[in-house]
PDB file of C-alpha atoms in Angstrom:
ATOM      1  CA  MET K   1       2.955 -27.665 -26.695  1.00  0.00           C
ATOM      2  CA  ASN K   2      -0.811 -29.043 -26.294  1.00  0.00           C
ATOM      3  CA  ASP K   3      -2.169 -28.407 -22.776  1.00  0.00           C
ATOM      4  CA  GLU K   4      -3.649 -31.943 -22.776  1.00  0.00           C
ATOM      5  CA  LEU K   5      -0.367 -33.619 -22.932  1.00  0.00           C
ATOM      6  CA  TRP K   6       1.913 -30.961 -21.589  1.00  0.00           C
ATOM      7  CA  THR K   7       4.577 -31.955 -19.302  1.00  0.00           C
ATOM      8  CA  ARG K   8       7.596 -29.982 -18.288  1.00  0.00           C
ATOM      9  CA  PRO K   9       9.922 -28.987 -21.171  1.00  0.00           C
ATOM     10  CA  ILE K  10      13.457 -29.761 -21.926  1.00  0.00           C
ATOM     11  CA  VAL K  11      15.469 -26.436 -22.565  1.00  0.00           C
ATOM     12  CA  PHE K  12      18.596 -26.653 -24.839  1.00  0.00           C
ATOM     13  CA  CYS K  13      20.808 -23.572 -25.492  1.00  0.00           C
ATOM     14  CA  ASP K  14      23.671 -22.816 -27.665  1.00  0.00           C
ATOM     15  CA  PHE K  15      26.610 -20.668 -26.214  1.00  0.00           C
ATOM     16  CA  ASP K  16      28.764 -18.697 -28.356  1.00  0.00           C
ATOM     17  CA  GLY K  17      26.670 -15.625 -29.407  1.00  0.00           C
ATOM     18  CA  THR K  18      23.824 -16.683 -27.439  1.00  0.00           C
ATOM     19  CA  VAL K  19      24.792 -16.730 -23.885  1.00  0.00           C
ATOM     20  CA  THR K  20      27.688 -14.413 -24.709  1.00  0.00           C
ATOM     21  CA  GLN K  21      27.084 -11.184 -26.637  1.00  0.00           C
ATOM     22  CA  THR K  22      29.597 -11.984 -29.018  1.00  0.00           C
ATOM     23  CA  ASP K  23      31.004 -15.443 -30.311  1.00  0.00           C
ATOM     24  CA  VAL K  24      33.874 -16.219 -28.173  1.00  0.00           C
ATOM     25  CA  THR K  25      35.530 -18.633 -30.703  1.00  0.00           C
ATOM     26  CA  ASP K  26      35.543 -16.161 -33.461  1.00  0.00           C
ATOM     27  CA  GLU K  27      37.147 -13.498 -30.774  1.00  0.00           C
ATOM     28  CA  ILE K  28      39.957 -16.312 -30.059  1.00  0.00           C
ATOM     29  CA  LEU K  29      40.760 -16.740 -33.941  1.00  0.00           C
ATOM     30  CA  THR K  30      40.643 -13.046 -34.728  1.00  0.00           C
ATOM     31  CA  ARG K  31      43.003 -12.005 -32.259  1.00  0.00           C
ATOM     32  CA  LEU K  32      45.151 -15.119 -31.261  1.00  0.00           C
ATOM     33  CA  ALA K  33      45.458 -17.094 -34.684  1.00  0.00           C
ATOM     34  CA  ASP K  34      47.070 -16.893 -38.168  1.00  0.00           C
ATOM     35  CA  PRO K  35      44.761 -14.967 -40.596  1.00  0.00           C
ATOM     36  CA  ALA K  36      44.422 -18.415 -42.507  1.00  0.00           C
ATOM     37  CA  TRP K  37      41.447 -19.017 -40.266  1.00  0.00           C
ATOM     38  CA  ARG K  38      39.405 -17.076 -42.182  1.00  0.00           C
ATOM     39  CA  ASP K  39      39.765 -19.262 -45.335  1.00  0.00           C
ATOM     40  CA  VAL K  40      38.727 -22.500 -43.305  1.00  0.00           C
ATOM     41  CA  GLU K  41      35.710 -20.308 -42.171  1.00  0.00           C
ATOM     42  CA  GLN K  42      34.340 -19.813 -45.663  1.00  0.00           C
ATOM     43  CA  GLU K  43      34.910 -23.316 -46.565  1.00  0.00           C
ATOM     44  CA  TRP K  44      32.559 -24.236 -43.834  1.00  0.00           C
ATOM     45  CA  VAL K  45      30.164 -21.421 -44.442  1.00  0.00           C
ATOM     46  CA  ARG K  46      29.958 -22.889 -48.132  1.00  0.00           C
ATOM     47  CA  GLY K  47      29.353 -26.394 -46.681  1.00  0.00           C
ATOM     48  CA  GLU K  48      32.368 -28.023 -47.852  1.00  0.00           C
ATOM     49  CA  ILE K  49      33.287 -29.177 -44.623  1.00  0.00           C
ATOM     50  CA  GLY K  50      31.707 -29.608 -41.084  1.00  0.00           C
ATOM     51  CA  SER K  51      32.387 -27.580 -38.095  1.00  0.00           C
ATOM     52  CA  ARG K  52      34.496 -30.436 -36.616  1.00  0.00           C
ATOM     53  CA  GLU K  53      36.915 -30.208 -39.242  1.00  0.00           C
ATOM     54  CA  CYS K  54      36.533 -26.514 -39.590  1.00  0.00           C
ATOM     55  CA  LEU K  55      37.370 -26.009 -35.721  1.00  0.00           C
ATOM     56  CA  GLU K  56      40.230 -28.687 -35.974  1.00  0.00           C
ATOM     57  CA  ARG K  57      42.096 -26.701 -38.656  1.00  0.00           C
ATOM     58  CA  GLN K  58      41.247 -23.206 -37.113  1.00  0.00           C
ATOM     59  CA  MET K  59      42.497 -23.765 -33.645  1.00  0.00           C
ATOM     60  CA  VAL K  60      45.847 -25.411 -34.570  1.00  0.00           C
ATOM     61  CA  LEU K  61      46.457 -21.683 -36.030  1.00  0.00           C
ATOM     62  CA  VAL K  62      46.161 -20.374 -32.477  1.00  0.00           C
ATOM     63  CA  ARG K  63      49.221 -19.302 -30.654  1.00  0.00           C
ATOM     64  CA  ALA K  64      48.621 -18.033 -27.157  1.00  0.00           C
ATOM     65  CA  SER K  65      49.468 -18.827 -23.542  1.00  0.00           C
ATOM     66  CA  ALA K  66      46.715 -19.954 -21.098  1.00  0.00           C
ATOM     67  CA  ARG K  67      46.921 -16.427 -19.656  1.00  0.00           C
ATOM     68  CA  GLU K  68      46.341 -14.577 -22.752  1.00  0.00           C
ATOM     69  CA  LEU K  69      43.668 -16.685 -23.422  1.00  0.00           C
ATOM     70  CA  ASN K  70      42.152 -16.337 -19.971  1.00  0.00           C
ATOM     71  CA  ALA K  71      42.467 -12.492 -20.244  1.00  0.00           C
ATOM     72  CA  LEU K  72      40.522 -12.337 -23.706  1.00  0.00           C
ATOM     73  CA  ILE K  73      37.576 -14.604 -22.150  1.00  0.00           C
ATOM     74  CA  ASP K  74      37.262 -12.530 -19.253  1.00  0.00           C
ATOM     75  CA  ALA K  75      36.426  -9.742 -21.322  1.00  0.00           C
ATOM     76  CA  ILE K  76      33.774 -11.326 -23.211  1.00  0.00           C
ATOM     77  CA  PRO K  77      30.455  -9.855 -22.310  1.00  0.00           C
ATOM     78  CA  VAL K  78      27.552 -12.081 -21.269  1.00  0.00           C
ATOM     79  CA  ASP K  79      23.670 -11.451 -21.937  1.00  0.00           C
ATOM     80  CA  PRO K  80      22.667  -9.577 -19.019  1.00  0.00           C
ATOM     81  CA  GLY K  81      19.323 -11.422 -18.419  1.00  0.00           C
ATOM     82  CA  PHE K  82      21.205 -14.789 -18.562  1.00  0.00           C
ATOM     83  CA  VAL K  83      21.868 -15.465 -14.713  1.00  0.00           C
ATOM     84  CA  ASP K  84      17.926 -14.512 -14.039  1.00  0.00           C
ATOM     85  CA  PHE K  85      17.288 -16.830 -16.731  1.00  0.00           C
ATOM     86  CA  CYS K  86      19.335 -19.830 -15.265  1.00  0.00           C
ATOM     87  CA  ARG K  87      17.527 -18.922 -11.930  1.00  0.00           C
ATOM     88  CA  PHE K  88      14.048 -19.094 -13.769  1.00  0.00           C
ATOM     89  CA  VAL K  89      14.605 -22.596 -15.327  1.00  0.00           C
ATOM     90  CA  GLU K  90      16.095 -23.851 -11.669  1.00  0.00           C
ATOM     91  CA  ASP K  91      12.905 -22.492 -10.082  1.00  0.00           C
ATOM     92  CA  ARG K  92      10.591 -24.314 -12.225  1.00  0.00           C
ATOM     93  CA  ALA K  93      12.619 -27.225 -12.364  1.00  0.00           C
ATOM     94  CA  LEU K  94      13.144 -27.386 -16.071  1.00  0.00           C
ATOM     95  CA  PRO K  95      16.064 -29.448 -17.197  1.00  0.00           C
ATOM     96  CA  PHE K  96      18.598 -27.181 -18.798  1.00  0.00           C
ATOM     97  CA  TYR K  97      21.735 -27.957 -21.124  1.00  0.00           C
ATOM     98  CA  VAL K  98      24.022 -25.892 -22.735  1.00  0.00           C
ATOM     99  CA  VAL K  99      24.896 -27.657 -26.064  1.00  0.00           C
ATOM    100  CA  SER K 100      27.972 -26.008 -28.182  1.00  0.00           C
ATOM    101  CA  ASP K 101      30.321 -26.710 -30.902  1.00  0.00           C
ATOM    102  CA  GLY K 102      32.420 -24.263 -28.733  1.00  0.00           C
ATOM    103  CA  PHE K 103      34.881 -25.240 -26.142  1.00  0.00           C
ATOM    104  CA  ASP K 104      34.253 -26.250 -22.565  1.00  0.00           C
ATOM    105  CA  TYR K 105      37.432 -24.371 -21.199  1.00  0.00           C
ATOM    106  CA  VAL K 106      35.805 -21.041 -22.115  1.00  0.00           C
ATOM    107  CA  ILE K 107      32.261 -22.035 -21.237  1.00  0.00           C
ATOM    108  CA  ARG K 108      33.054 -23.047 -17.915  1.00  0.00           C
ATOM    109  CA  ARG K 109      35.338 -20.030 -17.225  1.00  0.00           C
ATOM    110  CA  VAL K 110      32.467 -17.710 -18.129  1.00  0.00           C
ATOM    111  CA  LEU K 111      29.771 -19.534 -16.342  1.00  0.00           C
ATOM    112  CA  ARG K 112      32.050 -19.550 -13.447  1.00  0.00           C
ATOM    113  CA  ARG K 113      32.699 -15.805 -13.689  1.00  0.00           C
ATOM    114  CA  SER K 114      28.423 -15.440 -13.924  1.00  0.00           C
ATOM    115  CA  GLY K 115      28.154 -17.582 -11.056  1.00  0.00           C
ATOM    116  CA  VAL K 116      25.399 -19.658 -12.295  1.00  0.00           C
ATOM    117  CA  ASP K 117      24.127 -23.109 -11.527  1.00  0.00           C
ATOM    118  CA  ARG K 118      26.794 -25.490 -10.177  1.00  0.00           C
ATOM    119  CA  ARG K 119      25.574 -28.491 -12.528  1.00  0.00           C
ATOM    120  CA  LEU K 120      26.414 -26.219 -15.600  1.00  0.00           C
ATOM    121  CA  ARG K 121      29.677 -25.289 -14.098  1.00  0.00           C
ATOM    122  CA  ASN K 122      30.658 -28.518 -13.493  1.00  0.00           C
ATOM    123  CA  GLY K 123      30.006 -29.779 -16.926  1.00  0.00           C
ATOM    124  CA  GLN K 124      26.943 -32.098 -15.845  1.00  0.00           C
ATOM    125  CA  HIS K 125      24.633 -30.010 -18.172  1.00  0.00           C
ATOM    126  CA  LEU K 126      27.134 -29.164 -20.711  1.00  0.00           C
ATOM    127  CA  CYS K 127      27.974 -30.948 -24.083  1.00  0.00           C
ATOM    128  CA  ALA K 128      30.627 -28.886 -25.753  1.00  0.00           C
ATOM    129  CA  SER K 129      33.887 -29.540 -27.396  1.00  0.00           C
ATOM    130  CA  GLN K 130      37.061 -29.732 -25.353  1.00  0.00           C
ATOM    131  CA  LEU K 131      40.159 -27.509 -25.244  1.00  0.00           C
ATOM    132  CA  ARG K 132      43.238 -27.687 -23.192  1.00  0.00           C
ATOM    133  CA  VAL K 133      46.246 -25.193 -23.569  1.00  0.00           C
ATOM    134  CA  ARG K 134      49.734 -26.613 -23.810  1.00  0.00           C
ATOM    135  CA  GLY K 135      52.283 -24.038 -23.866  1.00  0.00           C
ATOM    136  CA  ARG K 136      51.192 -21.899 -26.426  1.00  0.00           C
ATOM    137  CA  ARG K 137      49.117 -24.439 -28.579  1.00  0.00           C
ATOM    138  CA  ALA K 138      45.447 -25.123 -28.410  1.00  0.00           C
ATOM    139  CA  LEU K 139      44.740 -28.588 -28.326  1.00  0.00           C
ATOM    140  CA  THR K 140      41.071 -29.923 -29.354  1.00  0.00           C
ATOM    141  CA  ARG K 141      38.744 -32.985 -28.896  1.00  0.00           C
ATOM    142  CA  PHE K 142      35.106 -33.584 -29.933  1.00  0.00           C
ATOM    143  CA  PRO K 143      33.529 -35.931 -27.511  1.00  0.00           C
ATOM    144  CA  HIS K 144      29.977 -35.674 -28.689  1.00  0.00           C
ATOM    145  CA  PRO K 145      29.785 -36.636 -32.149  1.00  0.00           C
ATOM    146  CA  ALA K 146      26.920 -38.645 -32.937  1.00  0.00           C
ATOM    147  CA  ALA K 147      26.795 -42.097 -34.687  1.00  0.00           C
ATOM    148  CA  GLY K 148      25.411 -41.523 -38.376  1.00  0.00           C
ATOM    149  CA  CYS K 149      25.744 -37.641 -38.006  1.00  0.00           C
ATOM    150  CA  GLU K 150      25.758 -36.738 -41.635  1.00  0.00           C
ATOM    151  CA  HIS K 151      26.926 -33.096 -41.164  1.00  0.00           C
ATOM    152  CA  GLY K 152      30.367 -33.542 -39.475  1.00  0.00           C
ATOM    153  CA  CYS K 153      29.418 -31.385 -36.626  1.00  0.00           C
ATOM    154  CA  ALA K 154      32.010 -30.517 -33.712  1.00  0.00           C
ATOM    155  CA  THR K 155      29.377 -31.290 -31.504  1.00  0.00           C
ATOM    156  CA  CYS K 156      26.068 -33.142 -32.937  1.00  0.00           C
ATOM    157  CA  LYS K 157      23.424 -30.847 -31.112  1.00  0.00           C
ATOM    158  CA  ALA K 158      20.528 -32.702 -32.772  1.00  0.00           C
ATOM    159  CA  GLY K 159      21.836 -35.957 -31.592  1.00  0.00           C
ATOM    160  CA  VAL K 160      22.485 -34.784 -27.912  1.00  0.00           C
ATOM    161  CA  MET K 161      18.802 -33.429 -28.161  1.00  0.00           C
ATOM    162  CA  LYS K 162      17.697 -36.909 -29.110  1.00  0.00           C
ATOM    163  CA  ARG K 163      19.729 -38.649 -26.534  1.00  0.00           C
ATOM    164  CA  LEU K 164      18.832 -36.444 -23.556  1.00  0.00           C
ATOM    165  CA  GLY K 165      15.222 -35.767 -24.453  1.00  0.00           C
ATOM    166  CA  ARG K 166      12.569 -37.668 -22.630  1.00  0.00           C
ATOM    167  CA  GLY K 167      10.546 -38.437 -25.466  1.00  0.00           C
ATOM    168  CA  HIS K 168       7.232 -37.225 -24.435  1.00  0.00           C
ATOM    169  CA  ALA K 169       8.683 -34.064 -23.128  1.00  0.00           C
ATOM    170  CA  PRO K 170       8.591 -30.704 -25.449  1.00  0.00           C
ATOM    171  CA  VAL K 171      11.985 -29.558 -26.382  1.00  0.00           C
ATOM    172  CA  ILE K 172      12.990 -25.951 -26.509  1.00  0.00           C
ATOM    173  CA  PHE K 173      16.023 -24.694 -28.319  1.00  0.00           C
ATOM    174  CA  ILE K 174      17.776 -21.305 -28.075  1.00  0.00           C
ATOM    175  CA  GLY K 175      20.452 -20.032 -30.606  1.00  0.00           C
ATOM    176  CA  ASP K 176      21.818 -17.550 -32.770  1.00  0.00           C
ATOM    177  CA  GLY K 177      24.098 -19.003 -35.687  1.00  0.00           C
ATOM    178  CA  LEU K 178      24.437 -21.481 -38.579  1.00  0.00           C
ATOM    179  CA  SER K 179      25.663 -24.227 -36.379  1.00  0.00           C
ATOM    180  CA  ASP K 180      22.161 -24.370 -34.872  1.00  0.00           C
ATOM    181  CA  ARG K 181      20.440 -25.089 -37.937  1.00  0.00           C
ATOM    182  CA  PHE K 182      20.292 -28.857 -37.369  1.00  0.00           C
ATOM    183  CA  ALA K 183      19.091 -28.548 -33.947  1.00  0.00           C
ATOM    184  CA  VAL K 184      16.094 -26.447 -34.636  1.00  0.00           C
ATOM    185  CA  ARG K 185      14.601 -29.524 -36.389  1.00  0.00           C
ATOM    186  CA  GLU K 186      14.524 -31.551 -33.268  1.00  0.00           C
ATOM    187  CA  ALA K 187      12.567 -28.633 -31.181  1.00  0.00           C
ATOM    188  CA  ASP K 188       8.982 -28.028 -30.470  1.00  0.00           C
ATOM    189  CA  LEU K 189       9.741 -24.360 -29.886  1.00  0.00           C
ATOM    190  CA  VAL K 190      12.649 -22.270 -31.375  1.00  0.00           C
ATOM    191  CA  PHE K 191      14.157 -18.907 -30.269  1.00  0.00           C
ATOM    192  CA  ALA K 192      16.323 -17.563 -32.652  1.00  0.00           C
ATOM    193  CA  LYS K 193      18.303 -14.488 -33.594  1.00  0.00           C
ATOM    194  CA  HIS K 194      20.732 -13.237 -35.906  1.00  0.00           C
ATOM    195  CA  ASP K 195      21.767 -15.807 -38.860  1.00  0.00           C
ATOM    196  CA  LEU K 196      19.459 -18.673 -37.036  1.00  0.00           C
ATOM    197  CA  LEU K 197      16.760 -16.508 -37.476  1.00  0.00           C
ATOM    198  CA  GLN K 198      17.494 -15.788 -41.138  1.00  0.00           C
ATOM    199  CA  TYR K 199      17.799 -19.794 -41.687  1.00  0.00           C
ATOM    200  CA  CYS K 200      14.552 -20.213 -39.899  1.00  0.00           C
ATOM    201  CA  LEU K 201      12.849 -17.763 -42.407  1.00  0.00           C
ATOM    202  CA  ALA K 202      14.437 -19.081 -45.217  1.00  0.00           C
ATOM    203  CA  ASN K 203      13.567 -22.650 -44.732  1.00  0.00           C
ATOM    204  CA  GLY K 204       9.969 -22.384 -43.200  1.00  0.00           C
ATOM    205  CA  ILE K 205      10.829 -23.168 -39.606  1.00  0.00           C
ATOM    206  CA  ALA K 206       8.459 -21.844 -37.145  1.00  0.00           C
ATOM    207  CA  PHE K 207      10.165 -19.617 -34.429  1.00  0.00           C
ATOM    208  CA  GLU K 208      10.180 -17.107 -31.873  1.00  0.00           C
ATOM    209  CA  PRO K 209      12.444 -14.033 -32.457  1.00  0.00           C
ATOM    210  CA  PHE K 210      14.436 -12.810 -29.292  1.00  0.00           C
ATOM    211  CA  ARG K 211      17.104 -10.123 -28.773  1.00  0.00           C
ATOM    212  CA  ALA K 212      18.071 -11.383 -25.111  1.00  0.00           C
ATOM    213  CA  PHE K 213      17.380 -13.817 -22.545  1.00  0.00           C
ATOM    214  CA  ALA K 214      14.717 -11.515 -20.955  1.00  0.00           C
ATOM    215  CA  ASP K 215      12.527 -11.996 -24.024  1.00  0.00           C
ATOM    216  CA  VAL K 216      12.864 -15.788 -23.764  1.00  0.00           C
ATOM    217  CA  GLN K 217      12.133 -15.754 -20.030  1.00  0.00           C
ATOM    218  CA  ALA K 218       8.989 -13.377 -20.611  1.00  0.00           C
ATOM    219  CA  ARG K 219       7.591 -15.651 -23.321  1.00  0.00           C
ATOM    220  CA  LEU K 220       8.541 -19.021 -21.670  1.00  0.00           C
ATOM    221  CA  GLY K 221       7.323 -17.747 -18.299  1.00  0.00           C
ATOM    222  CA  LYS K 222       3.965 -17.279 -19.767  1.00  0.00           C
ATOM    223  CA  THR K 223       3.708 -20.679 -21.306  1.00  0.00           C
ATOM    224  CA  VAL K 224       5.330 -22.565 -18.552  1.00  0.00           C
ATOM    225  CA  ASP K 225       3.541 -21.008 -15.543  1.00  0.00           C
ATOM    226  CA  SER K 226      -0.001 -21.116 -17.372  1.00  0.00           C
ATOM    227  CA  ARG K 227       0.027 -24.740 -18.294  1.00  0.00           C
ATOM    228  CA  GLN K 228       1.453 -25.695 -15.106  1.00  0.00           C
ATOM    229  CA  SER K 229      -1.591 -23.902 -13.378  1.00  0.00           C
ATOM    230  CA  LYS K 230      -3.855 -25.768 -15.681  1.00  0.00           C
ATOM    231  CA  VAL K 231      -2.402 -28.996 -14.963  1.00  0.00           C
ATOM    232  CA  GLU K 232      -2.723 -28.407 -10.834  1.00  0.00           C
ATOM    233  CA  SER K 233      -6.228 -27.240 -11.465  1.00  0.00           C
ATOM    234  CA  ARG K 234      -6.759 -30.502 -13.290  1.00  0.00           C
ATOM    235  CA  MET K 235      -5.262 -32.476 -10.453  1.00  0.00           C
ATOM    236  CA  ALA K 236      -7.200 -30.578  -7.756  1.00  0.00           C
ATOM    237  CA  LEU K 237     -10.519 -31.388  -9.611  1.00  0.00           C
ATOM    238  CA  GLY K 238      -9.290 -34.920 -10.020  1.00  0.00           C
ATOM    239  CA  VAL K 239      -9.382 -34.797 -13.722  1.00  0.00           C
ATOM    240  CA  SER K 240      -6.867 -36.913 -15.248  1.00  0.00           C
TER     241      SER K 240
END
C-alpha cells in the first residue's frame, strides 16, 4: 500500500475457521450428516466439483432439527480477538465484510452471540450462502455466484470483492482455507493461516501469517494508523 496513494482499505474476511476456531460446516456434517458427505468433500478437494455443488450435495445429507443445529452452533468457539477486531475496524471507519461459502443462519447466530456490529448481524455486510431448516432437513440457496465464475463457488468471493471494492482503495483479505484461494488474488494484502497459508506458499502469493485476530489487528493497526497520520500531516501542511 503506497503512502502517496493511500486511502482507507476495505477489509474482507472469511468466517469458518477464521472467525470461528473450527469449521462450523464441517462440524455440522460430521455430527449431523450421513458419512457419505466425506466422499463429496474429496471430490471438491480433488477439484472435480466446485464448492456450490459440494455444499448442495452435502447438506441434503443432514438430518437435524433447528434445536439440534442451534445447540451445535452455540458450542462453537470464536477467536477471542474477533470482537476487539470488529471494534478496531469500526473505530477507524474501515469497511468490513464477511464473505463465506458457509451459511448465513450459522454466521448470524454466532455474531449475535458475540455481540458484534449490527450491520454484520443484520446481513448488510455479510455475503454468504443461505440455509433454512424445515423439519429435519436443511434447505440451501446460493445468492452470491458471479457471472462468469469459472470455479463453481458457493459464494464467489473474488466477484464480491470486485463488486464491493472501490477501485482505488486497497483490499485486505483474511482467511484460512482452500475456499479462499481465489479471493487472495484480488487482495493487496493477505492474512493467511492453515491451508490458505500453504496454498499461498505453493503458489508464490505474498501473505502475512497469523494465528489469531490479535495478530491481524497488531499488524494492520500499525499500517493504518501510521499512514493515516502521514496523510493528516500532509493535509495540515497543505501538501496534496
